[in-house]
Short mmCIF file of C-alpha atoms in Angstrom, two decimals:
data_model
loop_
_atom_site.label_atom_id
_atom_site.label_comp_id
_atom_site.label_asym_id
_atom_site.label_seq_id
_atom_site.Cartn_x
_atom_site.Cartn_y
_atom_site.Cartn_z
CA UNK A 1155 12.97 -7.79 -12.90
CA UNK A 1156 10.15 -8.32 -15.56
CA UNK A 1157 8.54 -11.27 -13.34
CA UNK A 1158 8.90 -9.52 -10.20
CA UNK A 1159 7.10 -6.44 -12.14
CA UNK A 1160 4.20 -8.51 -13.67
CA UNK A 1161 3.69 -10.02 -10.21
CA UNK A 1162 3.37 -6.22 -9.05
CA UNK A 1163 0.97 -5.59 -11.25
CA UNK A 1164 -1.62 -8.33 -10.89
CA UNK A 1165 -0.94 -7.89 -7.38
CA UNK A 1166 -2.18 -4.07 -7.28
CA UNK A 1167 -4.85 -4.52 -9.99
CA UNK A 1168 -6.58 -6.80 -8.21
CA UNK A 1169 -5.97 -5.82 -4.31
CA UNK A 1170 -8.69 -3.54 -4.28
CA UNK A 1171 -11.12 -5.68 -6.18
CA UNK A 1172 -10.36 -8.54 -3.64
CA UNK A 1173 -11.22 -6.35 -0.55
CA UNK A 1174 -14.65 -5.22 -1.94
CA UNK A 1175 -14.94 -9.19 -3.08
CA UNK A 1176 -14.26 -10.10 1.17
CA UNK A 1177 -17.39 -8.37 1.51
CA UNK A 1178 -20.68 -9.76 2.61
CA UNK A 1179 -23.77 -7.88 1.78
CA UNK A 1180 -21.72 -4.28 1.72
CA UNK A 1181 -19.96 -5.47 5.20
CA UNK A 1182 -17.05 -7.35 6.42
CA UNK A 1183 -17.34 -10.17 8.50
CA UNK A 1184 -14.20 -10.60 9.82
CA UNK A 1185 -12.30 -8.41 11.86
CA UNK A 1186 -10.02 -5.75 9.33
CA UNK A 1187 -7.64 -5.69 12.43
CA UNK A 1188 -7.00 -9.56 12.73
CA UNK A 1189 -6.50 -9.61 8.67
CA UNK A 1190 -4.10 -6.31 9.04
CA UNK A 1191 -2.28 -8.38 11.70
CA UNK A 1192 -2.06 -11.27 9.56
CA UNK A 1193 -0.44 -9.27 6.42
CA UNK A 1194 1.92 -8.35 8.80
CA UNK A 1195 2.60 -11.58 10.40
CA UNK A 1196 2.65 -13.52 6.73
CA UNK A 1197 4.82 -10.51 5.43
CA UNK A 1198 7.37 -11.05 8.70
CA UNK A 1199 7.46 -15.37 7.62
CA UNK A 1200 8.60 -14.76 4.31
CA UNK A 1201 11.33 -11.93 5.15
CA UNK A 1202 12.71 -14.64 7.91
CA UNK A 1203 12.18 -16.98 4.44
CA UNK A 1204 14.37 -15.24 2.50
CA UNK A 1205 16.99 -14.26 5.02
CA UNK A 1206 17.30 -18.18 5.78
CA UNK A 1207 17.98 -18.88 2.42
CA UNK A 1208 20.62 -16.21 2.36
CA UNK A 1209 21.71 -17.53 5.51
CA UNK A 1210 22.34 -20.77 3.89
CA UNK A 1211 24.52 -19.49 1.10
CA UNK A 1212 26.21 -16.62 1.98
CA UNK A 1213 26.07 -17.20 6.11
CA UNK A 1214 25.38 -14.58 9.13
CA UNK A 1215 27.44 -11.51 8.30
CA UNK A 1216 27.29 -8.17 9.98
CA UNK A 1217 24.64 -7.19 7.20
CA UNK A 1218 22.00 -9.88 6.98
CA UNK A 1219 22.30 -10.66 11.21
CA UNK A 1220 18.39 -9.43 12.90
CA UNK A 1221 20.40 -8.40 15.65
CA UNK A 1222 20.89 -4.53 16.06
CA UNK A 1223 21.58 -1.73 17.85
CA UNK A 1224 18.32 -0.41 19.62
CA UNK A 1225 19.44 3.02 18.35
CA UNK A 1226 19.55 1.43 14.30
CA UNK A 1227 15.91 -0.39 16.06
CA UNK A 1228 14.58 2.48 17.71
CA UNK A 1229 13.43 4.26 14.12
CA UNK A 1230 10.61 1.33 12.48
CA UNK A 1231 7.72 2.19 14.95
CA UNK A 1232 6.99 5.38 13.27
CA UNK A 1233 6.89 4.27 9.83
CA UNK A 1234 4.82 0.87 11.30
CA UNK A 1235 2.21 3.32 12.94
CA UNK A 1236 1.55 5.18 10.05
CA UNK A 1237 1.39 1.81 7.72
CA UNK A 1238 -1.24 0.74 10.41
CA UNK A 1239 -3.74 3.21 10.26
CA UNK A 1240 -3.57 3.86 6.48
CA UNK A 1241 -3.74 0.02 6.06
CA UNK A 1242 -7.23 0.21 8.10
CA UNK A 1243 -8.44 3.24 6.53
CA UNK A 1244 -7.96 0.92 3.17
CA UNK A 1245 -10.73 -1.01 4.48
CA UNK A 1246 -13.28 1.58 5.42
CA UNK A 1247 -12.77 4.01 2.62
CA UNK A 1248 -14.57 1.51 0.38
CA UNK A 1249 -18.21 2.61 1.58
CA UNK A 1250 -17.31 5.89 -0.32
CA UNK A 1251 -15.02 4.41 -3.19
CA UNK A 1252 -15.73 1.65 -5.78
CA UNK A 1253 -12.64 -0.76 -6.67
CA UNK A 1254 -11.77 1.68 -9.83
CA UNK A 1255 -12.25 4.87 -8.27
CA UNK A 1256 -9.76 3.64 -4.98
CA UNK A 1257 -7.17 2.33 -8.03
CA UNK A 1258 -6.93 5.93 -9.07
CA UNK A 1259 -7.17 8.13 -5.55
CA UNK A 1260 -4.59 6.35 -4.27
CA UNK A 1261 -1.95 7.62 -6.76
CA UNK A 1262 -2.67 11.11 -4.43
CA UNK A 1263 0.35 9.79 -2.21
CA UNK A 1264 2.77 10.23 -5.16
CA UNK A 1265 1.83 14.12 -4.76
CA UNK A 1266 2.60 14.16 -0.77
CA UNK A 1267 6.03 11.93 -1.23
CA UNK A 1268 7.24 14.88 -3.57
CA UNK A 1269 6.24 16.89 -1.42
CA UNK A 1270 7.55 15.60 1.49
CA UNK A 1271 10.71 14.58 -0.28
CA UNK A 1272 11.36 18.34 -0.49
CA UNK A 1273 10.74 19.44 3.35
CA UNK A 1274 12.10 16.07 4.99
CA UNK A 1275 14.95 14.50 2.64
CA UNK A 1276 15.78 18.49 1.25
CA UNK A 1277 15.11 17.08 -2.63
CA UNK A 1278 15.05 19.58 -5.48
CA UNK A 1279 11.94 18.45 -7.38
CA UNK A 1280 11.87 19.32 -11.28
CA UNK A 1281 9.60 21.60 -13.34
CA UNK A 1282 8.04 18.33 -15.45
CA UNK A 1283 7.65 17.06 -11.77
CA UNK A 1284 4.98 19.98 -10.19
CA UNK A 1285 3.56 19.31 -13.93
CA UNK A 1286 2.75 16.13 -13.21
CA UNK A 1287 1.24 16.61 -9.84
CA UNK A 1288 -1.03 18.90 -11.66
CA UNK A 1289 -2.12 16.63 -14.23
CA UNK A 1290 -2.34 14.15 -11.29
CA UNK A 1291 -4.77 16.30 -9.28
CA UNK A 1292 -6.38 16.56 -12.69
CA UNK A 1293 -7.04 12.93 -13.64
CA UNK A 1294 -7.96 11.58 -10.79
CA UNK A 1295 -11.12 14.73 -10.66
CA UNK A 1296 -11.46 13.94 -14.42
CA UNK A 1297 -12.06 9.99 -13.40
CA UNK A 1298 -14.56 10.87 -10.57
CA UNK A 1299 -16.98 13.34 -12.93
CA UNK A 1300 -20.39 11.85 -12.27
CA UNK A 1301 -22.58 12.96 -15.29
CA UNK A 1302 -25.72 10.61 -14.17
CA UNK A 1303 -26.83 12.45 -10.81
CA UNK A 1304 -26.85 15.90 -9.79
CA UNK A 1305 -23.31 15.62 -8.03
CA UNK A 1306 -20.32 16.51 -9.65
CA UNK A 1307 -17.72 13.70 -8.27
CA UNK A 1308 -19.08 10.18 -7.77
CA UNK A 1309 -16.64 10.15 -4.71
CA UNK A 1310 -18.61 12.10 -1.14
CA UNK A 1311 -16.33 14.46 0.53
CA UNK A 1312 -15.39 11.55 2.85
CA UNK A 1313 -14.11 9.17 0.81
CA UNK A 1314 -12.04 12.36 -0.77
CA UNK A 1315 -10.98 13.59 2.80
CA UNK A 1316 -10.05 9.72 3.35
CA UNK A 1317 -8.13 9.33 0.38
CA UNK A 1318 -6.35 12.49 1.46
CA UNK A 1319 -5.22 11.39 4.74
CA UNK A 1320 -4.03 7.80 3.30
CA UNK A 1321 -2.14 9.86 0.89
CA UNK A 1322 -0.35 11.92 3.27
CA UNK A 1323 0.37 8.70 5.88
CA UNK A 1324 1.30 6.71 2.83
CA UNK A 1325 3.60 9.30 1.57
CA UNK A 1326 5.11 10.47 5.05
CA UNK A 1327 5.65 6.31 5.93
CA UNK A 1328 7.34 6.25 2.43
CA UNK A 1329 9.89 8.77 2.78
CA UNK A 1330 10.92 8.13 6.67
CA UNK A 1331 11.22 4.56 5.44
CA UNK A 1332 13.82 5.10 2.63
CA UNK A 1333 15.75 7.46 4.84
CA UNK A 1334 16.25 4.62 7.26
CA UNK A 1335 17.22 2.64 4.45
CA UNK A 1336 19.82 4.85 2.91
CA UNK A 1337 21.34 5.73 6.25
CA UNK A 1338 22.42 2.07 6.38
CA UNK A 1339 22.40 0.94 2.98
CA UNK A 1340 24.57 -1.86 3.07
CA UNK A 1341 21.93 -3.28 5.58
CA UNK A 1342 19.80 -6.86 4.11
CA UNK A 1343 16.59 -5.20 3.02
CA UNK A 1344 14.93 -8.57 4.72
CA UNK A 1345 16.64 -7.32 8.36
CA UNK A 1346 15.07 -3.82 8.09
CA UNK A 1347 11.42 -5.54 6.83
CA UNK A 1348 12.02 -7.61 9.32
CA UNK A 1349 11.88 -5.01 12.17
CA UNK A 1350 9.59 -3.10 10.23
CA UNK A 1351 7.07 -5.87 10.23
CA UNK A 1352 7.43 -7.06 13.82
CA UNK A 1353 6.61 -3.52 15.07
CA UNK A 1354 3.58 -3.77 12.67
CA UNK A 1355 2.56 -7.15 14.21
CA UNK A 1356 2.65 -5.07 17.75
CA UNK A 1357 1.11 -1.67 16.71
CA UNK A 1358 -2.18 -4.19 15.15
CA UNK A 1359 -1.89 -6.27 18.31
CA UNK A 1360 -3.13 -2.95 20.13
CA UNK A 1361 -5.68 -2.18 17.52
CA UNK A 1362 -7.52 -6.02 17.62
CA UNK A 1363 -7.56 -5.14 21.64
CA UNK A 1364 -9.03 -1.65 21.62
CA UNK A 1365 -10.91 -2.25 18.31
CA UNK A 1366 -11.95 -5.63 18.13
CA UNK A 1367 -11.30 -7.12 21.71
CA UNK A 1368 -14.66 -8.19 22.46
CA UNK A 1369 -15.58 -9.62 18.71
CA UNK A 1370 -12.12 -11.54 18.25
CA UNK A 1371 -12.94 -12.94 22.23
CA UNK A 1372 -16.31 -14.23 21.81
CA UNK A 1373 -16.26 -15.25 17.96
CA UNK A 1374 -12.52 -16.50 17.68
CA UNK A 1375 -9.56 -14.47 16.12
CA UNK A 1376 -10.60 -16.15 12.83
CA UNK A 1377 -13.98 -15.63 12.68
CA UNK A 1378 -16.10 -14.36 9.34
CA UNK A 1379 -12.58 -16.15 7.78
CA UNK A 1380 -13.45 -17.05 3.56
CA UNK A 1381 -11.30 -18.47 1.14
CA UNK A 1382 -11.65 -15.23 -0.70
CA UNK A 1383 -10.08 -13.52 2.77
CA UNK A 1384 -7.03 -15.68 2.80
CA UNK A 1385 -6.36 -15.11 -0.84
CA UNK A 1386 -6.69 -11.14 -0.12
CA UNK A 1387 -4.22 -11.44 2.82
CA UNK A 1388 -1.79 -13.05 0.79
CA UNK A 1389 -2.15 -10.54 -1.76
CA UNK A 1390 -1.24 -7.70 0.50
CA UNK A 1391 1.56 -9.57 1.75
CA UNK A 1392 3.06 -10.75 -1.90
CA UNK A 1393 2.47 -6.79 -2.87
CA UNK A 1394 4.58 -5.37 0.46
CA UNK A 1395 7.44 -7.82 -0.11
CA UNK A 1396 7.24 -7.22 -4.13
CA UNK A 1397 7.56 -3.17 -3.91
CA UNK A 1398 10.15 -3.47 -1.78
CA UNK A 1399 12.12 -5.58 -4.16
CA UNK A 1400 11.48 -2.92 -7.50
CA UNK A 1401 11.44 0.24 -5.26
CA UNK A 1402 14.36 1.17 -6.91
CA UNK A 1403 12.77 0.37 -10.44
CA UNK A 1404 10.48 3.59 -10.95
CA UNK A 1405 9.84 2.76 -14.85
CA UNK A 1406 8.34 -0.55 -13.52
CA UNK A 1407 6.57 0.83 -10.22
CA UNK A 1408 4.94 3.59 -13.60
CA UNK A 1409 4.06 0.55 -15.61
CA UNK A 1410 2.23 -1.62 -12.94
CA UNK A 1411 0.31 1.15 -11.61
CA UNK A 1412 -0.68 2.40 -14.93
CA UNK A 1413 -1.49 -0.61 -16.08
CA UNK A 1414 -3.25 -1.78 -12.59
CA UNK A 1415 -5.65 0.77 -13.03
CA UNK A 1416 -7.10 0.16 -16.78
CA UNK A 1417 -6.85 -4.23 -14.96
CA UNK A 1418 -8.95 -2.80 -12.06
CA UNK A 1419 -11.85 -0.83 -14.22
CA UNK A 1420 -12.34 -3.75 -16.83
CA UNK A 1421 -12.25 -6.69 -13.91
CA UNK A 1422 -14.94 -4.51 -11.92
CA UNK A 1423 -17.36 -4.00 -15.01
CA UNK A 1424 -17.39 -8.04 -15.07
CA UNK A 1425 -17.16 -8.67 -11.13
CA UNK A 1426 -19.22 -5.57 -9.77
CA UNK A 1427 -21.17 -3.89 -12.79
CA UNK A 1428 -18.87 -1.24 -12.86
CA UNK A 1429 -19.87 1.17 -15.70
CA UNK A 1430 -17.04 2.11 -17.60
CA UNK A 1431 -17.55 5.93 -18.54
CA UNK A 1432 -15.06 8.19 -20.57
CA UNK A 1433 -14.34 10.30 -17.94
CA UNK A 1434 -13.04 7.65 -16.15
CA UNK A 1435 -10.99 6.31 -19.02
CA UNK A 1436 -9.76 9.99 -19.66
CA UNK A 1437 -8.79 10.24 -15.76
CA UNK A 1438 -6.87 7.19 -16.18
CA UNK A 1439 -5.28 8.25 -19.17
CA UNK A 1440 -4.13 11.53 -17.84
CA UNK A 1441 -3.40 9.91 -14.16
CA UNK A 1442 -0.69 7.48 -16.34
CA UNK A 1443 1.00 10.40 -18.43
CA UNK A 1444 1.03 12.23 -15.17
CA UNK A 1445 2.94 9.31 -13.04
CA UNK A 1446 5.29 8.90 -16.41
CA UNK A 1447 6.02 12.00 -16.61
CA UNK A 1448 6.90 12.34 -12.62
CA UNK A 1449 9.17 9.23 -12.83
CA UNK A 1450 11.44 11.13 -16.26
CA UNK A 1451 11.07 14.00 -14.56
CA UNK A 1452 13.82 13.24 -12.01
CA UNK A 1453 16.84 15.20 -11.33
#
């Protein structure tokens, strides 16, 4: 648990510095659709990986077999669409968000899961729980105070409205996704990536053609390709396949994104010139008691 953990943790500390890294002169090169695909298609290789190895020792039982029902199938699309287009809004929202200020928006979606996990999966949420999605909504506005230009928040209304949005698909993808899980919970976690991946693979298939067709065509699917874009795919792949292993762990899932954050500001002041104000370390501050607090909190 404490490897798997640290992993999480480099892994989501430096995921959004790698992305603004892939950049070339504020733009990316290659195709975000083709590298979404391929995150999806590296993520799919090691959950047929694993299940081989469990294969091997504990053979095809009516658990670990990738053969189901189409009615048991017939559920992953949803959850892949919505991992689709807040995995390409990841991309763009970075013309409105530095490295830092993405590592602390994107704790928003821990607001819309609790909320969600009240309307969809009819969860009671605690009084230290709505405190915490106050203080939430509070550090993250703390971290984005701007006190060198005439604007209040560093962050333009779009990269806020685009924050939103990945928030709310994030946190909608989450919950559907763990009630498919705990209506067949005695199903491999690898099988039910499995599908979940494949239908990923096919929802970005129709993105490179209606996005990208005629760029991936005439340049090749690999074009604008660095080292620093390989290591960024596998990154997003290791991260996918490592939260689904500690989902269950919420004292570790508090830790790594606590700590991610504070790894995220202090890499970017080195890497990017990223000024390190106290607003943004109080934001931080308060967004970590505020995720703590959510993950005691629970009833």
């Amino acid at each position: 648990r404490s490897i798997v953990t640290f992993a999480l943790t480099i892994l989501t500390s430096s995921q959004a510095i790698l992305i603004v890294w892939s950049k070339r002169s504020g733009k990316y090169e290659y195709s975000v659709t083709t590298a979404n695909f391929m995150v999806e298609a590296l993520k799919c290789i090691l959950s047929l990986a694993a299940l081989a190895r469990i294969w091997q020792i504990e053979g095809v039982t009516r658990d670990n077999r990738l053969s189901m029902a189409w009615e048991e199938v017939s559920v992953y699309p949803i959850p892949a669409a919505l991992y689709l287009i807040k995995n390409l809004l990841q991309y763009y929202i970075f013309a409105y968000v530095d490295a830092p200020g993405y590592q602390i928006l994107k704790n928003l979606n821990i607001i819309s899961t609790g909320v969600l996990f009240c309307i969809v999966l009819k969860k009671k949420l605690s009084e230290i729980q709505w405190a915490a999605f106050i203080l939430l909504c509070a550090g993250c506005t703390t971290a984005q105070l701007n006190s060198n230009s005439d604007r209040v928040l560093q962050t333009p209304v779009q990269g806020w409205l685009m924050a939103i949005i990945m928030a709310l698909l994030s946190g909608f993808a989450g919950v559907y996704t763990e009630a498919i899980i705990k209506k067949r919970p005695s199903r491999n976690i690898n099988v039910q990536n499995f599908w979940l991946y494949i239908f990923g693979m096919c929802f970005n298939s129709v993105a490179i053609l209606t996005q990208d067709f005629y760029a991936v065509y005439s340049k090749g699917f690999f074009h604008g390709y660095r080292f620093i874009t390989v290591v960024m795919i596998c990154n997003h792949a290791l991260s996918g396949i490592a939260v689904s292993m500690v989902m269950k762990y919420a004292d570790n899932i508090v830790y790594s994104t606590s700590v991610a954050m504070l790894l995220t500001g202090v890499a970017s002041v080195f890497l990017f010139g990223f000024q390190l104000s106290l607003a943004f370390f109080l934001g931080c501050s308060v967004v970590s008691v505020a995720v703590y607090l959510h993950s005691i909190g629970k009833i």
